[in-house]
Amino acid sequence: MSASSLVAEPPREYLYLPALVELLETILLRHGCSAEVARSLAQNCAQAERDGAQSHGVFRIPGYLSTLDSGWVDGKAVPVVEDVAPAFVRVDAANGFAQPALAAGRELLVRKARHAGIALLAIRNSHHFAALWPDVEPFAEEGLVALSVVNSMTCVVPHGADRPLFGTNPIAFAAPQAQGHPIVFDLATSTIAHGDVQIAAAKGERLPPGIGVDSLGQPTQDPRAILEGGALLPFGGHKGSALSMMVELLCAGLTGGNFSFEFDWSRHPGAKTPRTGQLLIVIDPGKGAGQGFAERSQELVRQMHAVGLKRLPGDRRHWQRERSGEKGIAIACQQLEQLRELARKQ
Ligand SMILES: NC(=O)C1=CN([C@@H]2O[C@H](COP(=O)(O)OP(=O)(O)OC[C@H]3O[C@@H](n4cnc5c(N)ncnc54)[C@H](OP(=O)(O)O)[C@@H]3O)[C@@H](O)[C@H]2O)C=CC1
Ligand SMILES: O=C(O)C1=NCCCC1
């Protein structure tokens, strides 16, 4: 028996996805979101919780609410879609959340991608506080390849620098597979996500070496030192740093959104959501080598398994999704009671 199996798990209650979506939707409506925005964020957040994404599931709800209460984000924003070129769609999220902005531009984006073989969706003036895979996975379920990047807030020291500048800047990719679920990965370009630093700090846990630095730029394994004036490092040294720089260029330089260092939320105490930009690139693989892309994906996966690979990116989420589908999504009773209290509050 391992030491960790002796530590008691907190009591949990099981909720199916629609019930969790409804609960979160009620909370968001009570904090000033329009029906459309509340639905979109609730679905996104509940799906992350269902798939076991601790750092971007219901853990994020207090941050959404304090941001809405601070007036930093517009929970009722109506995104403006611009058809700017044969393969280019621009969306001004109007200082609202990124997910409704993506939903607003999605149909035009897919139409253009199917017509031209490739299309871009450039979102600016948007707040992304969530996991990125829900933005790309649905495209692959429709047979398309999708890549998305989003920048966040300054908390990562570029490789070779001595102060933070970049955000945790994730990259997500999705491709169809002939049988089985799409191939999807979604990763922060920092050593770990900022959300995981917060979770470690809340649990009083230490981090592995090489994750971040304290306010003096010295290596630290204390998550609080990273959160309180310190910073994260890019994953993979100069390579992750270059990818993070690319994310800044695509999400801010290209879309007209803010770089991670550009926005100032200091006059909105409680604001947690970065006001930046997001880029999506969607490709119709049928315009490439022909109709066989999904079969070729499957062959690649088969060969990866043949050389001994047991876990592909996305597998853990799907195992968790299956479990949640059977038993419901496990949420700590105390956390669920807090959510129900928020839903009851006028
Ligand atoms: N909105 C924002 O600004 C930001 C959001 N985020 C979000 O935070 C989340 C967590 O990011 P991060 O901590 O980097 O994610 P992880 O390091 O946990 O995982 C990154 C990717 O690698 C896969 N993976 C992990 N371990 C293995 C393994 N042993 N073998 C094979 N594949 C593996 C994961 O698949 P699987 O999912 O199946 O485990 C996932 O696709 C992401 O959803 C990201 O979008 C992060 C930064 C900023
Ligand atoms: O976990 C992270 O890193 C982030 N998630 C949501 C947006 C800010 C950064």
Short mmCIF file of C-alpha atoms and ligand atoms in Angstrom, two decimals:
data_model
loop_
_atom_site.label_atom_id
_atom_site.label_comp_id
_atom_site.label_asym_id
_atom_site.label_seq_id
_atom_site.Cartn_x
_atom_site.Cartn_y
_atom_site.Cartn_z
CA MET A 1 0.00 0.00 0.00
CA SER A 2 1.44 3.40 -1.00
CA ALA A 3 1.55 6.33 1.42
CA SER A 4 -0.85 8.30 -0.81
CA SER A 5 -3.51 5.57 -0.54
CA LEU A 6 -3.55 6.19 3.24
CA VAL A 7 -4.57 9.83 2.72
CA ALA A 8 -8.35 10.10 2.90
CA GLU A 9 -10.00 11.49 -0.27
CA PRO A 10 -12.58 14.20 0.47
CA PRO A 11 -16.18 12.95 0.19
CA ARG A 12 -17.56 13.40 -3.34
CA GLU A 13 -20.91 13.65 -5.03
CA TYR A 14 -21.53 12.54 -8.61
CA LEU A 15 -23.28 14.81 -11.11
CA TYR A 16 -24.01 14.10 -14.76
CA LEU A 17 -22.88 16.66 -17.34
CA PRO A 18 -26.29 18.32 -18.00
CA ALA A 19 -26.85 18.88 -14.26
CA LEU A 20 -23.41 20.46 -13.84
CA VAL A 21 -23.93 22.67 -16.92
CA GLU A 22 -27.27 23.85 -15.50
CA LEU A 23 -25.78 24.64 -12.09
CA LEU A 24 -22.88 26.64 -13.57
CA GLU A 25 -25.20 28.41 -16.00
CA THR A 26 -27.41 29.58 -13.13
CA ILE A 27 -24.38 30.94 -11.27
CA LEU A 28 -23.05 32.81 -14.31
CA LEU A 29 -26.48 34.27 -15.08
CA ARG A 30 -26.63 35.58 -11.51
CA HIS A 31 -23.28 37.30 -12.03
CA GLY A 32 -24.26 39.32 -15.06
CA CYS A 33 -23.75 37.02 -18.04
CA SER A 34 -26.26 36.96 -20.88
CA ALA A 35 -28.05 33.63 -21.44
CA GLU A 36 -25.82 32.86 -24.43
CA VAL A 37 -22.57 33.62 -22.63
CA ALA A 38 -23.62 31.77 -19.47
CA ARG A 39 -24.48 28.67 -21.51
CA SER A 40 -21.24 28.77 -23.48
CA LEU A 41 -18.98 29.16 -20.40
CA ALA A 42 -20.96 26.63 -18.35
CA GLN A 43 -20.65 24.01 -21.08
CA ASN A 44 -16.93 24.66 -21.50
CA CYS A 45 -16.21 24.54 -17.77
CA ALA A 46 -18.36 21.44 -17.14
CA GLN A 47 -16.71 19.61 -20.04
CA ALA A 48 -13.27 20.38 -18.59
CA GLU A 49 -14.39 19.04 -15.20
CA ARG A 50 -15.88 15.95 -16.85
CA ASP A 51 -12.54 15.26 -18.58
CA GLY A 52 -10.61 15.64 -15.33
CA ALA A 53 -8.95 18.98 -16.16
CA GLN A 54 -8.60 20.11 -12.55
CA SER A 55 -6.91 23.41 -13.39
CA HIS A 56 -9.67 24.56 -15.77
CA GLY A 57 -12.90 23.05 -14.48
CA VAL A 58 -15.09 24.30 -11.61
CA PHE A 59 -11.91 25.46 -9.87
CA ARG A 60 -12.13 28.47 -12.22
CA ILE A 61 -15.64 29.57 -11.23
CA PRO A 62 -14.59 31.95 -8.40
CA GLY A 63 -12.19 33.62 -10.87
CA TYR A 64 -14.94 34.05 -13.46
CA LEU A 65 -17.21 35.57 -10.83
CA SER A 66 -14.71 37.97 -9.27
CA THR A 67 -13.77 39.12 -12.78
CA LEU A 68 -17.41 39.71 -13.73
CA ASP A 69 -18.02 41.52 -10.43
CA SER A 70 -14.95 43.73 -11.01
CA GLY A 71 -16.34 45.06 -14.29
CA TRP A 72 -13.17 44.00 -16.16
CA VAL A 73 -15.05 41.77 -18.61
CA ASP A 74 -18.44 42.26 -20.25
CA GLY A 75 -20.55 39.16 -19.57
CA LYS A 76 -23.15 40.36 -22.05
CA ALA A 77 -20.78 41.25 -24.89
CA VAL A 78 -21.99 40.63 -28.41
CA PRO A 79 -19.08 39.66 -30.68
CA VAL A 80 -18.70 41.34 -34.06
CA VAL A 81 -17.74 39.08 -36.98
CA GLU A 82 -15.89 40.52 -39.99
CA ASP A 83 -15.48 38.62 -43.26
CA VAL A 84 -12.15 40.16 -44.30
CA ALA A 85 -10.72 37.86 -47.00
CA PRO A 86 -11.46 34.54 -48.74
CA ALA A 87 -9.74 32.60 -45.93
CA PHE A 88 -9.72 35.14 -43.09
CA VAL A 89 -12.39 35.81 -40.48
CA ARG A 90 -11.89 38.42 -37.77
CA VAL A 91 -13.92 38.64 -34.58
CA ASP A 92 -13.94 41.52 -32.13
CA ALA A 93 -15.05 39.87 -28.89
CA ALA A 94 -16.06 43.32 -27.60
CA ASN A 95 -14.32 42.74 -24.26
CA GLY A 96 -16.27 39.54 -23.73
CA PHE A 97 -15.24 35.91 -23.34
CA ALA A 98 -13.48 34.11 -26.17
CA GLN A 99 -15.85 31.13 -26.40
CA PRO A 100 -18.92 33.09 -27.59
CA ALA A 101 -16.63 34.93 -30.05
CA LEU A 102 -15.49 31.61 -31.50
CA ALA A 103 -19.10 30.41 -31.66
CA ALA A 104 -20.06 33.58 -33.56
CA GLY A 105 -17.35 33.16 -36.20
CA ARG A 106 -17.40 29.38 -36.42
CA GLU A 107 -19.85 28.81 -39.24
CA LEU A 108 -18.14 31.28 -41.58
CA LEU A 109 -14.73 29.84 -40.65
CA VAL A 110 -15.77 26.27 -41.52
CA ARG A 111 -17.40 27.38 -44.77
CA LYS A 112 -14.20 29.18 -45.80
CA ALA A 113 -11.97 26.25 -44.74
CA ARG A 114 -14.03 23.80 -46.79
CA HIS A 115 -13.96 26.14 -49.77
CA ALA A 116 -10.33 27.33 -49.70
CA GLY A 117 -8.81 24.31 -47.93
CA ILE A 118 -7.64 26.47 -45.04
CA ALA A 119 -9.06 29.40 -43.07
CA LEU A 120 -8.12 31.58 -40.11
CA LEU A 121 -10.18 32.95 -37.26
CA ALA A 122 -8.51 35.88 -35.50
CA ILE A 123 -10.21 36.87 -32.23
CA ARG A 124 -9.22 40.04 -30.39
CA ASN A 125 -10.36 41.95 -27.32
CA SER A 126 -11.27 38.61 -25.73
CA HIS A 127 -10.90 36.80 -22.40
CA HIS A 128 -9.91 33.11 -22.42
CA PHE A 129 -9.89 31.54 -18.97
CA ALA A 130 -10.36 27.92 -19.95
CA ALA A 131 -8.80 24.80 -21.43
CA LEU A 132 -8.11 25.12 -25.14
CA TRP A 133 -8.97 21.62 -26.38
CA PRO A 134 -12.77 22.26 -26.36
CA ASP A 135 -12.08 24.92 -29.02
CA VAL A 136 -10.37 22.50 -31.44
CA GLU A 137 -11.82 19.02 -30.79
CA PRO A 138 -15.23 19.71 -32.42
CA PHE A 139 -13.54 20.62 -35.74
CA ALA A 140 -11.79 17.23 -35.86
CA GLU A 141 -15.11 15.54 -35.08
CA GLU A 142 -16.29 17.14 -38.37
CA GLY A 143 -13.26 15.78 -40.27
CA LEU A 144 -11.17 18.99 -40.13
CA VAL A 145 -7.71 19.64 -38.71
CA ALA A 146 -7.56 22.52 -36.22
CA LEU A 147 -4.82 24.40 -34.43
CA SER A 148 -5.41 27.10 -31.85
CA VAL A 149 -3.25 29.34 -29.70
CA VAL A 150 -4.15 31.83 -26.98
CA ASN A 151 -1.98 34.15 -24.91
CA SER A 152 -2.59 34.94 -21.26
CA MET A 153 -0.93 37.24 -18.72
CA THR A 154 2.72 37.94 -17.94
CA CYS A 155 3.97 35.15 -15.66
CA VAL A 156 6.67 33.36 -17.69
CA VAL A 157 10.34 34.37 -18.00
CA PRO A 158 11.54 34.01 -21.61
CA HIS A 159 14.54 31.66 -21.85
CA GLY A 160 17.70 33.68 -21.20
CA ALA A 161 15.83 36.66 -19.70
CA ASP A 162 15.69 37.64 -16.05
CA ARG A 163 12.12 38.92 -15.73
CA PRO A 164 8.70 37.58 -16.81
CA LEU A 165 7.07 38.76 -20.05
CA PHE A 166 5.16 35.91 -21.75
CA GLY A 167 1.92 34.25 -20.69
CA THR A 168 1.50 30.51 -20.19
CA ASN A 169 0.33 30.58 -23.83
CA PRO A 170 -1.16 27.16 -24.69
CA ILE A 171 -1.23 25.44 -28.07
CA ALA A 172 -3.99 22.95 -28.95
CA PHE A 173 -4.19 20.71 -32.00
CA ALA A 174 -6.88 18.31 -33.21
CA ALA A 175 -6.95 15.90 -36.16
CA PRO A 176 -9.55 13.34 -37.21
CA GLN A 177 -8.90 9.64 -36.97
CA ALA A 178 -10.82 7.07 -39.04
CA GLN A 179 -11.95 5.13 -35.98
CA GLY A 180 -12.02 6.31 -32.41
CA HIS A 181 -11.83 9.81 -31.06
CA PRO A 182 -9.81 12.58 -32.75
CA ILE A 183 -6.14 12.98 -31.93
CA VAL A 184 -5.90 16.03 -29.66
CA PHE A 185 -3.19 17.66 -27.63
CA ASP A 186 -3.43 20.81 -25.58
CA LEU A 187 -0.41 22.13 -23.70
CA ALA A 188 0.78 25.26 -21.98
CA THR A 189 4.14 26.48 -23.29
CA SER A 190 5.20 27.03 -19.66
CA THR A 191 6.58 24.19 -17.51
CA ILE A 192 3.11 23.86 -15.96
CA ALA A 193 -0.13 25.85 -16.18
CA HIS A 194 -0.59 28.79 -13.82
CA GLY A 195 -3.74 27.04 -12.57
CA ASP A 196 -1.66 24.07 -11.40
CA VAL A 197 0.61 26.41 -9.43
CA GLN A 198 -2.49 27.80 -7.70
CA ILE A 199 -3.75 24.29 -6.95
CA ALA A 200 -0.38 23.22 -5.52
CA ALA A 201 -0.30 26.39 -3.37
CA ALA A 202 -3.84 25.73 -2.08
CA LYS A 203 -2.90 22.15 -1.15
CA GLY A 204 0.37 23.24 0.47
CA GLU A 205 2.37 21.05 -1.92
CA ARG A 206 5.87 21.65 -3.24
CA LEU A 207 6.58 21.64 -6.97
CA PRO A 208 9.24 19.58 -8.74
CA PRO A 209 12.54 21.38 -9.46
CA GLY A 210 12.86 23.46 -12.64
CA ILE A 211 9.30 24.85 -12.69
CA GLY A 212 9.75 28.47 -11.69
CA VAL A 213 11.61 31.23 -9.91
CA ASP A 214 10.92 33.48 -6.92
CA SER A 215 10.73 37.28 -6.89
CA LEU A 216 14.55 37.46 -6.88
CA GLY A 217 14.79 35.22 -9.95
CA GLN A 218 16.09 32.30 -7.88
CA PRO A 219 14.84 28.75 -8.60
CA THR A 220 12.06 27.74 -6.22
CA GLN A 221 9.83 24.75 -5.57
CA ASP A 222 7.42 26.82 -3.48
CA PRO A 223 4.25 27.58 -5.53
CA ARG A 224 3.45 30.59 -3.35
CA ALA A 225 6.83 32.13 -4.20
CA ILE A 226 5.96 31.76 -7.89
CA LEU A 227 2.55 33.35 -7.39
CA GLU A 228 3.79 36.14 -5.13
CA GLY A 229 6.21 38.04 -7.34
CA GLY A 230 7.94 35.04 -8.91
CA ALA A 231 7.29 33.46 -12.31
CA LEU A 232 7.15 30.24 -14.31
CA LEU A 233 9.71 29.10 -16.90
CA PRO A 234 8.97 28.00 -20.47
CA PHE A 235 8.95 24.22 -21.00
CA GLY A 236 12.00 22.85 -22.83
CA GLY A 237 14.18 25.96 -22.40
CA HIS A 238 14.74 27.94 -25.61
CA LYS A 239 12.34 25.71 -27.59
CA GLY A 240 9.26 26.32 -25.43
CA SER A 241 10.29 29.96 -25.20
CA ALA A 242 10.26 30.26 -29.01
CA LEU A 243 6.80 28.65 -29.16
CA SER A 244 5.54 31.03 -26.49
CA MET A 245 6.89 33.97 -28.51
CA MET A 246 5.07 32.61 -31.57
CA VAL A 247 1.82 32.44 -29.58
CA GLU A 248 2.24 36.10 -28.57
CA LEU A 249 2.81 37.10 -32.20
CA LEU A 250 -0.17 35.15 -33.52
CA CYS A 251 -2.60 36.08 -30.76
CA ALA A 252 -1.72 39.73 -30.36
CA GLY A 253 0.46 40.83 -33.29
CA LEU A 254 -1.81 39.23 -35.86
CA THR A 255 -5.25 39.65 -34.30
CA GLY A 256 -4.87 43.15 -32.87
CA GLY A 257 -5.36 41.81 -29.34
CA ASN A 258 -3.08 42.57 -26.39
CA PHE A 259 0.29 40.96 -25.81
CA SER A 260 0.31 39.24 -22.41
CA PHE A 261 2.19 42.24 -20.94
CA GLU A 262 -0.01 44.93 -22.48
CA PHE A 263 -3.24 45.04 -20.52
CA ASP A 264 -3.63 46.73 -17.15
CA TRP A 265 -6.24 45.24 -14.81
CA SER A 266 -4.94 47.00 -11.69
CA ARG A 267 -8.01 49.23 -11.46
CA HIS A 268 -10.28 46.16 -11.38
CA PRO A 269 -9.51 44.31 -8.14
CA GLY A 270 -10.63 40.70 -8.50
CA ALA A 271 -9.98 40.62 -12.26
CA LYS A 272 -8.39 37.30 -13.24
CA THR A 273 -9.14 36.81 -16.93
CA PRO A 274 -6.48 38.00 -19.40
CA ARG A 275 -7.80 40.41 -22.05
CA THR A 276 -5.82 39.22 -25.07
CA GLY A 277 -6.50 37.40 -28.36
CA GLN A 278 -6.79 33.96 -29.90
CA LEU A 279 -6.03 32.45 -33.28
CA LEU A 280 -7.58 29.36 -34.89
CA ILE A 281 -6.39 27.75 -38.10
CA VAL A 282 -8.72 25.19 -39.67
CA ILE A 283 -7.66 22.93 -42.55
CA ASP A 284 -9.75 20.67 -44.75
CA PRO A 285 -7.44 17.64 -45.10
CA GLY A 286 -9.44 16.47 -48.11
CA LYS A 287 -7.66 19.21 -50.07
CA GLY A 288 -4.27 17.71 -49.16
CA ALA A 289 -3.35 14.15 -50.01
CA GLY A 290 -7.00 13.33 -50.69
CA GLN A 291 -9.74 11.69 -48.63
CA GLY A 292 -7.40 9.31 -46.77
CA PHE A 293 -6.17 11.64 -44.00
CA ALA A 294 -8.19 10.04 -41.20
CA GLU A 295 -6.99 6.58 -42.23
CA ARG A 296 -3.39 7.85 -42.31
CA SER A 297 -3.86 9.29 -38.80
CA GLN A 298 -5.07 5.95 -37.65
CA GLU A 299 -2.06 4.22 -39.19
CA LEU A 300 0.27 6.59 -37.35
CA VAL A 301 -1.50 5.85 -34.06
CA ARG A 302 -1.33 2.09 -34.78
CA GLN A 303 2.43 2.35 -35.36
CA MET A 304 2.88 4.38 -32.17
CA HIS A 305 1.14 1.64 -30.23
CA ALA A 306 3.21 -0.97 -32.06
CA VAL A 307 6.43 0.59 -30.72
CA GLY A 308 5.13 0.33 -27.16
CA LEU A 309 3.24 3.59 -26.59
CA LYS A 310 0.48 3.08 -24.02
CA ARG A 311 -0.85 6.62 -23.71
CA LEU A 312 -1.44 9.20 -26.39
CA PRO A 313 -2.26 12.85 -25.68
CA GLY A 314 -6.00 13.00 -25.06
CA ASP A 315 -6.28 9.39 -23.83
CA ARG A 316 -6.41 10.34 -20.16
CA ARG A 317 -9.23 12.81 -20.87
CA HIS A 318 -11.20 10.17 -22.73
CA TRP A 319 -10.71 7.59 -19.97
CA GLN A 320 -11.94 10.21 -17.52
CA ARG A 321 -14.83 11.16 -19.84
CA GLU A 322 -15.95 7.53 -20.01
CA ARG A 323 -15.84 7.21 -16.23
CA SER A 324 -17.81 10.44 -15.84
CA GLY A 325 -20.37 9.20 -18.38
CA GLU A 326 -20.93 6.03 -16.39
CA LYS A 327 -20.83 7.28 -12.79
CA GLY A 328 -21.23 11.03 -13.21
CA ILE A 329 -18.61 13.73 -12.64
CA ALA A 330 -17.04 13.44 -9.18
CA ILE A 331 -16.99 16.77 -7.34
CA ALA A 332 -15.91 17.29 -3.73
CA CYS A 333 -19.08 17.74 -1.62
CA GLN A 334 -17.73 20.94 -0.05
CA GLN A 335 -17.00 22.45 -3.47
CA LEU A 336 -20.42 21.43 -4.77
CA GLU A 337 -22.15 22.97 -1.76
CA GLN A 338 -20.29 26.24 -2.43
CA LEU A 339 -21.48 26.16 -6.05
CA ARG A 340 -25.08 25.47 -4.98
CA GLU A 341 -24.87 28.36 -2.52
CA LEU A 342 -23.69 30.65 -5.34
CA ALA A 343 -26.59 29.49 -7.51
CA ARG A 344 -29.09 30.27 -4.71
CA LYS A 345 -27.69 33.78 -4.01
CA GLN A 346 -29.65 36.69 -5.46
N1 LIG B 1 -6.64 29.80 -21.32
C1 LIG B 1 -5.36 29.96 -21.08
O1 LIG B 1 -4.81 31.04 -21.25
C2 LIG B 1 -4.54 28.81 -20.63
C3 LIG B 1 -5.07 27.54 -20.55
N2 LIG B 1 -4.27 26.48 -20.20
C4 LIG B 1 -4.87 25.15 -20.19
O2 LIG B 1 -4.32 24.37 -19.12
C5 LIG B 1 -4.50 23.01 -19.43
C6 LIG B 1 -3.35 22.22 -18.90
O3 LIG B 1 -2.16 22.50 -19.63
P1 LIG B 1 -0.83 21.68 -19.32
O4 LIG B 1 -0.60 21.64 -17.85
O5 LIG B 1 0.26 22.15 -20.18
O6 LIG B 1 -1.27 20.22 -19.77
P2 LIG B 1 -0.57 18.81 -19.46
O7 LIG B 1 0.89 18.99 -19.32
O8 LIG B 1 -1.30 18.13 -18.37
O9 LIG B 1 -0.88 18.01 -20.80
C7 LIG B 1 -0.47 18.50 -22.04
C8 LIG B 1 -0.82 17.52 -23.13
O10 LIG B 1 0.00 16.37 -23.03
C9 LIG B 1 -0.79 15.19 -22.84
N3 LIG B 1 -0.08 14.35 -21.89
C10 LIG B 1 0.18 14.63 -20.59
N4 LIG B 1 0.89 13.61 -20.06
C11 LIG B 1 1.07 12.69 -21.03
C12 LIG B 1 1.72 11.43 -21.08
N5 LIG B 1 2.34 10.92 -20.03
N6 LIG B 1 1.70 10.74 -22.26
C13 LIG B 1 1.08 11.28 -23.34
N7 LIG B 1 0.43 12.46 -23.35
C14 LIG B 1 0.44 13.16 -22.20
C15 LIG B 1 -2.12 15.68 -22.34
O11 LIG B 1 -3.13 14.74 -22.66
P3 LIG B 1 -4.36 14.49 -21.62
O12 LIG B 1 -5.18 15.74 -21.66
O13 LIG B 1 -5.06 13.29 -22.12
O14 LIG B 1 -3.71 14.28 -20.27
C16 LIG B 1 -2.25 17.02 -23.06
O15 LIG B 1 -2.75 16.86 -24.35
C17 LIG B 1 -4.70 22.94 -20.94
O16 LIG B 1 -6.04 22.54 -21.19
C18 LIG B 1 -4.48 24.36 -21.42
O17 LIG B 1 -5.28 24.77 -22.53
C19 LIG B 1 -2.94 26.63 -19.92
C20 LIG B 1 -2.38 27.87 -20.00
C21 LIG B 1 -3.13 29.07 -20.29
O1 LIG B 2 -3.56 28.03 -16.14
C1 LIG B 2 -3.15 29.02 -16.78
O2 LIG B 2 -1.96 29.16 -17.08
C2 LIG B 2 -4.13 30.03 -17.22
N1 LIG B 2 -5.34 29.68 -17.35
C3 LIG B 2 -6.43 30.55 -17.67
C4 LIG B 2 -5.98 31.87 -18.17
C5 LIG B 2 -4.78 32.37 -17.47
C6 LIG B 2 -3.66 31.39 -17.50
#
